Short mmCIF file of C-alpha atoms in Angstrom, two decimals:
data_model
loop_
_atom_site.label_atom_id
_atom_site.label_comp_id
_atom_site.label_asym_id
_atom_site.label_seq_id
_atom_site.Cartn_x
_atom_site.Cartn_y
_atom_site.Cartn_z
CA UNK C 1 0.23 0.14 0.14
CA UNK C 2 1.00 3.50 -0.65
CA UNK C 3 -0.75 6.68 0.79
CA UNK C 4 -0.48 10.03 -1.01
CA UNK C 5 -1.51 13.04 1.01
CA UNK C 6 -3.12 15.63 -1.15
CA UNK C 7 -4.48 17.71 1.87
CA UNK C 8 -4.42 17.37 5.43
CA UNK C 9 -5.59 20.61 7.17
CA UNK C 10 -8.84 21.60 8.64
CA UNK C 11 -11.57 23.92 7.22
CA UNK C 12 -10.16 26.85 5.38
CA UNK C 13 -7.70 26.51 2.57
CA UNK C 14 -4.64 28.52 2.69
CA UNK C 15 -1.72 29.69 0.18
CA UNK C 16 0.29 26.73 1.22
CA UNK C 17 -2.19 24.23 2.72
CA UNK C 18 -5.20 22.32 1.50
CA UNK C 19 -8.36 20.53 3.06
CA UNK C 20 -8.63 16.97 3.38
CA UNK C 21 -7.95 14.57 0.49
CA UNK C 22 -5.84 11.50 -0.06
CA UNK C 23 -5.06 8.60 -2.56
CA UNK C 24 -4.54 5.17 -1.43
CA UNK C 25 -2.74 2.83 -3.78
CA UNK C 26 -3.36 -0.77 -3.21
CA UNK C 27 -1.96 -3.40 -5.87
CA UNK C 28 -1.94 -0.78 -8.60
CA UNK C 29 -5.53 0.44 -7.81
CA UNK C 30 -6.31 3.98 -6.53
CA UNK C 31 -8.93 4.97 -4.23
CA UNK C 32 -9.83 8.53 -3.37
CA UNK C 33 -10.38 9.13 0.22
CA UNK C 34 -12.23 12.56 0.80
CA UNK C 35 -12.26 15.36 -1.91
CA UNK C 36 -11.68 18.90 -0.24
CA UNK C 37 -11.31 22.08 -2.52
CA UNK C 38 -8.32 21.79 -4.80
CA UNK C 39 -8.23 18.20 -4.94
CA UNK C 40 -8.04 18.04 -8.76
CA UNK C 41 -5.06 20.49 -8.68
CA UNK C 42 -3.36 18.27 -6.28
CA UNK C 43 -3.82 15.27 -8.27
CA UNK C 44 -2.24 17.00 -11.06
CA UNK C 45 0.86 18.36 -8.93
CA UNK C 46 1.32 14.68 -7.36
CA UNK C 47 1.07 13.31 -11.13
CA UNK C 48 -1.75 10.92 -10.27
CA UNK C 49 -3.85 9.98 -13.38
CA UNK C 50 -7.40 10.88 -13.13
CA UNK C 51 -8.50 7.68 -15.18
CA UNK C 52 -7.18 5.37 -12.66
CA UNK C 53 -9.75 6.68 -9.98
CA UNK C 54 -13.01 4.45 -9.93
CA UNK C 55 -13.97 4.75 -6.17
CA UNK C 56 -14.25 7.77 -4.15
CA UNK C 57 -15.08 7.60 -0.54
CA UNK C 58 -16.50 10.60 1.21
CA UNK C 59 -16.59 10.63 5.09
CA UNK C 60 -19.14 13.32 5.72
CA UNK C 61 -20.83 16.31 4.10
CA UNK C 62 -18.77 19.16 5.64
CA UNK C 63 -17.42 21.24 3.01
CA UNK C 64 -13.71 20.63 3.58
CA UNK C 65 -14.12 17.10 2.90
CA UNK C 66 -16.38 17.07 -0.48
CA UNK C 67 -16.47 20.66 -1.75
CA UNK C 68 -13.91 19.49 -4.54
CA UNK C 69 -16.08 16.55 -5.56
CA UNK C 70 -18.31 18.44 -7.95
CA UNK C 71 -15.30 19.97 -9.96
CA UNK C 72 -13.60 16.64 -10.01
CA UNK C 73 -16.63 15.08 -11.72
CA UNK C 74 -16.97 17.90 -14.10
CA UNK C 75 -13.29 17.58 -15.04
CA UNK C 76 -13.75 13.85 -15.43
CA UNK C 77 -16.38 14.65 -18.13
CA UNK C 78 -14.43 17.44 -19.82
CA UNK C 79 -11.61 14.73 -20.18
CA UNK C 80 -13.88 12.15 -22.02
CA UNK C 81 -14.30 9.67 -19.25
CA UNK C 82 -16.18 6.74 -19.94
CA UNK C 83 -15.65 4.23 -16.99
CA UNK C 84 -18.22 4.11 -14.24
CA UNK C 85 -17.35 6.03 -11.13
CA UNK C 86 -18.54 4.87 -7.61
CA UNK C 87 -19.04 7.30 -4.87
CA UNK C 88 -19.44 6.25 -1.14
CA UNK C 89 -20.77 8.59 1.16
CA UNK C 90 -23.57 9.84 3.64
CA UNK C 91 -27.17 10.11 2.67
CA UNK C 92 -27.67 13.27 0.74
CA UNK C 93 -24.68 13.13 -1.35
CA UNK C 94 -26.53 12.06 -4.32
CA UNK C 95 -29.03 14.70 -4.14
CA UNK C 96 -26.00 17.49 -3.76
CA UNK C 97 -24.03 16.36 -6.71
CA UNK C 98 -26.79 15.71 -9.21
CA UNK C 99 -28.46 18.99 -8.35
CA UNK C 100 -25.55 20.86 -9.16
CA UNK C 101 -25.07 19.06 -12.35
CA UNK C 102 -28.64 19.37 -13.42
CA UNK C 103 -28.56 23.15 -12.79
CA UNK C 104 -25.53 23.50 -14.73
CA UNK C 105 -26.80 21.43 -17.49
CA UNK C 106 -23.51 19.26 -17.37
CA UNK C 107 -24.78 15.66 -16.80
CA UNK C 108 -22.01 13.26 -17.23
CA UNK C 109 -21.22 10.99 -20.20
CA UNK C 110 -20.20 8.18 -17.81
CA UNK C 111 -22.25 6.39 -15.08
CA UNK C 112 -22.08 8.08 -11.56
CA UNK C 113 -22.87 5.24 -9.02
CA UNK C 114 -23.78 6.53 -5.61
CA UNK C 115 -23.66 4.27 -2.44
CA UNK C 116 -25.47 6.30 0.17
CA UNK C 117 -24.63 5.23 3.78
CA UNK C 118 -26.66 5.47 6.91
CA UNK C 119 -25.90 2.67 9.10
CA UNK C 120 -24.35 3.57 12.52
CA UNK C 121 -22.62 0.14 12.69
CA UNK C 122 -19.55 -0.98 10.79
CA UNK C 123 -20.11 -2.58 7.54
CA UNK C 124 -18.49 -3.76 4.25
CA UNK C 125 -19.35 -1.22 1.58
CA UNK C 126 -16.89 -2.48 -1.11
CA UNK C 127 -14.91 -5.75 -1.82
CA UNK C 128 -13.22 -7.50 -4.74
CA UNK C 129 -10.60 -10.12 -5.00
CA UNK C 130 -7.83 -7.77 -3.48
CA UNK C 131 -9.37 -5.25 -1.19
CA UNK C 132 -12.29 -4.86 1.26
CA UNK C 133 -13.52 -1.37 2.62
CA UNK C 134 -15.41 -1.34 5.92
CA UNK C 135 -17.01 1.92 7.76
CA UNK C 136 -15.56 2.86 10.73
CA UNK C 137 -18.61 5.04 12.57
CA UNK C 138 -16.96 8.16 14.05
CA UNK C 139 -18.29 10.63 16.57
CA UNK C 140 -18.69 14.13 14.98
CA UNK C 141 -21.14 16.88 14.70
CA UNK C 142 -22.96 15.23 11.69
CA UNK C 143 -23.05 11.44 10.50
CA UNK C 144 -19.53 10.70 9.72
CA UNK C 145 -17.61 7.42 8.82
CA UNK C 146 -13.85 6.63 8.69
CA UNK C 147 -12.90 3.81 6.29
CA UNK C 148 -10.71 0.71 6.91
CA UNK C 149 -9.22 -0.77 3.73
CA UNK C 150 -7.74 -4.31 4.07
CA UNK C 151 -5.84 -6.31 1.58
CA UNK C 152 -7.12 -9.57 0.94
CA UNK C 153 -4.69 -12.64 0.79
CA UNK C 154 -3.50 -13.61 -2.34
CA UNK C 155 -2.60 -16.94 -3.72
CA UNK C 156 -0.27 -19.09 -2.27
CA UNK C 157 3.21 -19.04 -3.91
CA UNK C 158 4.17 -22.12 -5.76
CA UNK C 159 7.23 -23.93 -4.33
CA UNK C 160 9.32 -24.89 -7.58
CA UNK C 161 11.72 -27.01 -6.06
CA UNK C 162 8.96 -29.20 -4.13
CA UNK C 163 6.88 -29.56 -7.63
CA UNK C 164 9.93 -30.65 -9.51
CA UNK C 165 10.85 -33.11 -6.72
CA UNK C 166 7.46 -34.86 -7.06
CA UNK C 167 7.17 -34.40 -10.76
CA UNK C 168 3.95 -32.66 -10.63
CA UNK C 169 2.47 -31.73 -13.75
CA UNK C 170 1.75 -28.12 -14.40
CA UNK C 171 -1.99 -28.79 -14.91
CA UNK C 172 -2.10 -28.99 -10.96
CA UNK C 173 -0.13 -25.79 -10.25
CA UNK C 174 -3.34 -23.60 -10.20
CA UNK C 175 -4.88 -25.97 -7.86
CA UNK C 176 -1.89 -25.70 -5.67
CA UNK C 177 -1.81 -22.01 -5.46
CA UNK C 178 -5.36 -22.16 -4.44
CA UNK C 179 -4.34 -24.05 -1.35
CA UNK C 180 -5.11 -27.73 -2.37
CA UNK C 181 -3.26 -30.94 -1.58
CA UNK C 182 -2.19 -33.15 -4.55
CA UNK C 183 -2.74 -36.73 -4.82
CA UNK C 184 0.13 -38.38 -6.78
CA UNK C 185 -0.71 -41.69 -9.29
CA UNK C 186 0.55 -44.01 -6.45
CA UNK C 187 -2.09 -42.76 -4.33
CA UNK C 188 0.16 -40.89 -1.87
CA UNK C 189 -0.96 -37.27 -0.92
CA UNK C 190 1.44 -34.36 -1.01
CA UNK C 191 0.46 -31.56 1.50
CA UNK C 192 -0.13 -28.06 0.12
CA UNK C 193 2.06 -26.69 2.79
CA UNK C 194 4.96 -28.68 1.32
CA UNK C 195 4.26 -27.60 -2.29
CA UNK C 196 3.52 -23.99 -1.81
CA UNK C 197 4.64 -20.89 0.38
CA UNK C 198 2.66 -18.32 2.16
CA UNK C 199 1.34 -15.35 0.03
CA UNK C 200 2.85 -11.97 1.04
CA UNK C 201 1.64 -10.53 4.25
CA UNK C 202 -1.66 -8.35 4.07
CA UNK C 203 -1.83 -4.83 5.09
CA UNK C 204 -4.56 -2.66 6.67
CA UNK C 205 -4.98 1.06 6.70
CA UNK C 206 -7.57 2.84 8.72
CA UNK C 207 -8.76 6.57 7.81
CA UNK C 208 -10.46 8.46 10.91
CA UNK C 209 -11.18 11.82 10.35
CA UNK C 210 -13.00 13.80 11.72
CA UNK C 211 -14.26 12.57 15.22
CA UNK C 212 -14.12 13.29 18.91
CA UNK C 213 -12.31 11.15 21.14
CA UNK C 214 -14.01 7.87 20.63
CA UNK C 215 -12.90 4.57 22.03
CA UNK C 216 -15.60 2.70 20.33
CA UNK C 217 -13.43 2.56 17.18
CA UNK C 218 -10.76 0.87 19.00
CA UNK C 219 -11.83 -2.78 18.36
CA UNK C 220 -12.40 -1.99 14.46
CA UNK C 221 -8.89 -0.80 14.12
CA UNK C 222 -6.94 -3.12 16.24
CA UNK C 223 -3.35 -4.10 15.01
CA UNK C 224 -3.62 -2.05 11.71
CA UNK C 225 -0.45 -1.23 9.88
CA UNK C 226 -1.25 2.43 9.61
CA UNK C 227 -3.73 4.53 11.46
CA UNK C 228 -4.64 8.08 10.22
CA UNK C 229 -6.25 9.87 13.00
CA UNK C 230 -7.38 13.39 12.96
CA UNK C 231 -5.58 15.81 15.38
CA UNK C 232 -7.09 19.19 14.88
CA UNK C 233 -6.00 20.76 18.06
CA UNK C 234 -3.28 20.41 20.82
CA UNK C 235 -3.94 19.76 24.38
CA UNK C 236 -3.95 23.47 25.00
CA UNK C 237 -7.30 23.79 23.03
CA UNK C 238 -8.92 20.60 24.34
CA UNK C 239 -12.00 22.58 25.22
CA UNK C 240 -12.33 23.40 21.53
CA UNK C 241 -11.93 19.96 20.62
CA UNK C 242 -14.69 18.69 22.86
CA UNK C 243 -16.95 21.63 21.68
CA UNK C 244 -16.67 20.83 17.99
CA UNK C 245 -16.21 16.99 18.35
CA UNK C 246 -12.65 17.01 17.11
CA UNK C 247 -9.44 15.43 18.77
CA UNK C 248 -6.28 16.63 19.93
CA UNK C 249 -3.09 14.90 19.09
CA UNK C 250 -2.70 13.31 22.58
CA UNK C 251 -6.21 11.87 22.19
CA UNK C 252 -5.08 10.34 18.95
CA UNK C 253 -2.33 8.90 20.07
CA UNK C 254 -4.24 7.42 23.26
CA UNK C 255 -6.55 5.62 20.32
CA UNK C 256 -3.44 4.30 18.79
CA UNK C 257 -1.93 2.92 21.72
CA UNK C 258 -5.03 1.11 22.79
CA UNK C 259 -5.51 -0.18 19.32
CA UNK C 260 -2.09 -1.67 19.16
CA UNK C 261 -1.56 0.10 15.71
CA UNK C 262 1.86 -0.20 14.23
CA UNK C 263 2.12 3.33 13.19
CA UNK C 264 -0.03 6.69 13.67
CA UNK C 265 -0.26 9.38 10.96
CA UNK C 266 -1.57 12.50 12.54
CA UNK C 267 -3.64 15.10 10.15
CA UNK C 268 -6.57 17.48 9.98
CA UNK C 269 -4.43 20.18 11.67
CA UNK C 270 -6.18 23.45 12.51
CA UNK C 271 -4.49 26.40 10.50
CA UNK C 272 -4.45 28.52 13.60
CA UNK C 273 -1.14 26.70 14.47
CA UNK C 274 2.21 28.22 12.93
CA UNK C 275 3.90 24.80 13.00
CA UNK C 276 2.74 21.38 13.14
CA UNK C 277 5.74 19.91 14.85
CA UNK C 278 4.20 20.33 18.20
CA UNK C 279 1.53 17.69 17.41
CA UNK C 280 4.21 15.12 17.11
CA UNK C 281 5.83 16.13 20.32
CA UNK C 282 2.34 15.86 22.24
CA UNK C 283 1.63 12.39 20.46
CA UNK C 284 4.98 10.60 21.14
CA UNK C 285 4.57 11.19 24.75
CA UNK C 286 1.80 8.39 24.65
CA UNK C 287 2.65 6.61 21.44
CA UNK C 288 6.18 6.52 19.97
CA UNK C 289 5.62 5.56 16.32
CA UNK C 290 4.15 8.87 15.14
CA UNK C 291 4.34 10.67 11.73
CA UNK C 292 2.94 13.93 10.55
CA UNK C 293 0.97 14.06 7.40
CA UNK C 294 1.32 17.19 5.17
CA UNK C 295 0.33 18.09 1.70
CA UNK C 296 2.20 16.07 -0.92
CA UNK C 297 4.00 13.56 1.45
CA UNK C 298 3.74 9.87 0.26
CA UNK C 299 3.74 7.03 2.99
CA UNK C 300 4.80 3.41 2.24
CA UNK C 301 2.57 1.01 4.36
#
């Protein structure tokens, strides 16, 4: 997995900062997560091909997380897109987007497929042969979801030396990769564990923005490889975090520690702060493995 941060600041865009948007790359597939203002410009700056985006996940309907979506959809149309585009987001997102397109007489020449979400419990919203996406219910001022991206195990790898040793015909290779034992002509059975190797270890990425301090998410994100957790405020403004249902860096680190995640990535910083470095300093007092998101950064998972 590879995570491209397009924007990671809260609310108001500034000259050098962008509101929330990121692209997660899994096995050569791109998933756009949130789409704040300026997302398509950031996609161009980061040299990410528009045509590779087929699924967009919107956490909630606050403007700094989806105001870039109408423009991106429009640009796809101008570029002659033909592939379907799937959009996952809260109830109401279809009405908002389609109204803008209708009033502007600019309906797309490709299929827009909306998957509206309303459940307050975690649910699987997308799955194919390689990836599963589940919602992570968050605690914000309006209905909000985070998203858990899980790589699914691939096929087992062929143990070429073992198959040669037992002179196994190539016709059985597919079956071996699928985990099956093989019966030889003499009736003996060769265990799959001898004929194949474990597939590469799978990875998990949890995206949690925006939310107040919420221990209920911990069981859903246990042991993930990377947790992106909002840290809008420092502890000096904990009263504002509570009032607006956002989190402090210390609270984000507490969630990371309790969930036993491997690595914590902080983002959604309030632009009131002149530097984001104090966010890491505050978090590592609770949880050691902390990184700071910033526009244009790429993180390998």
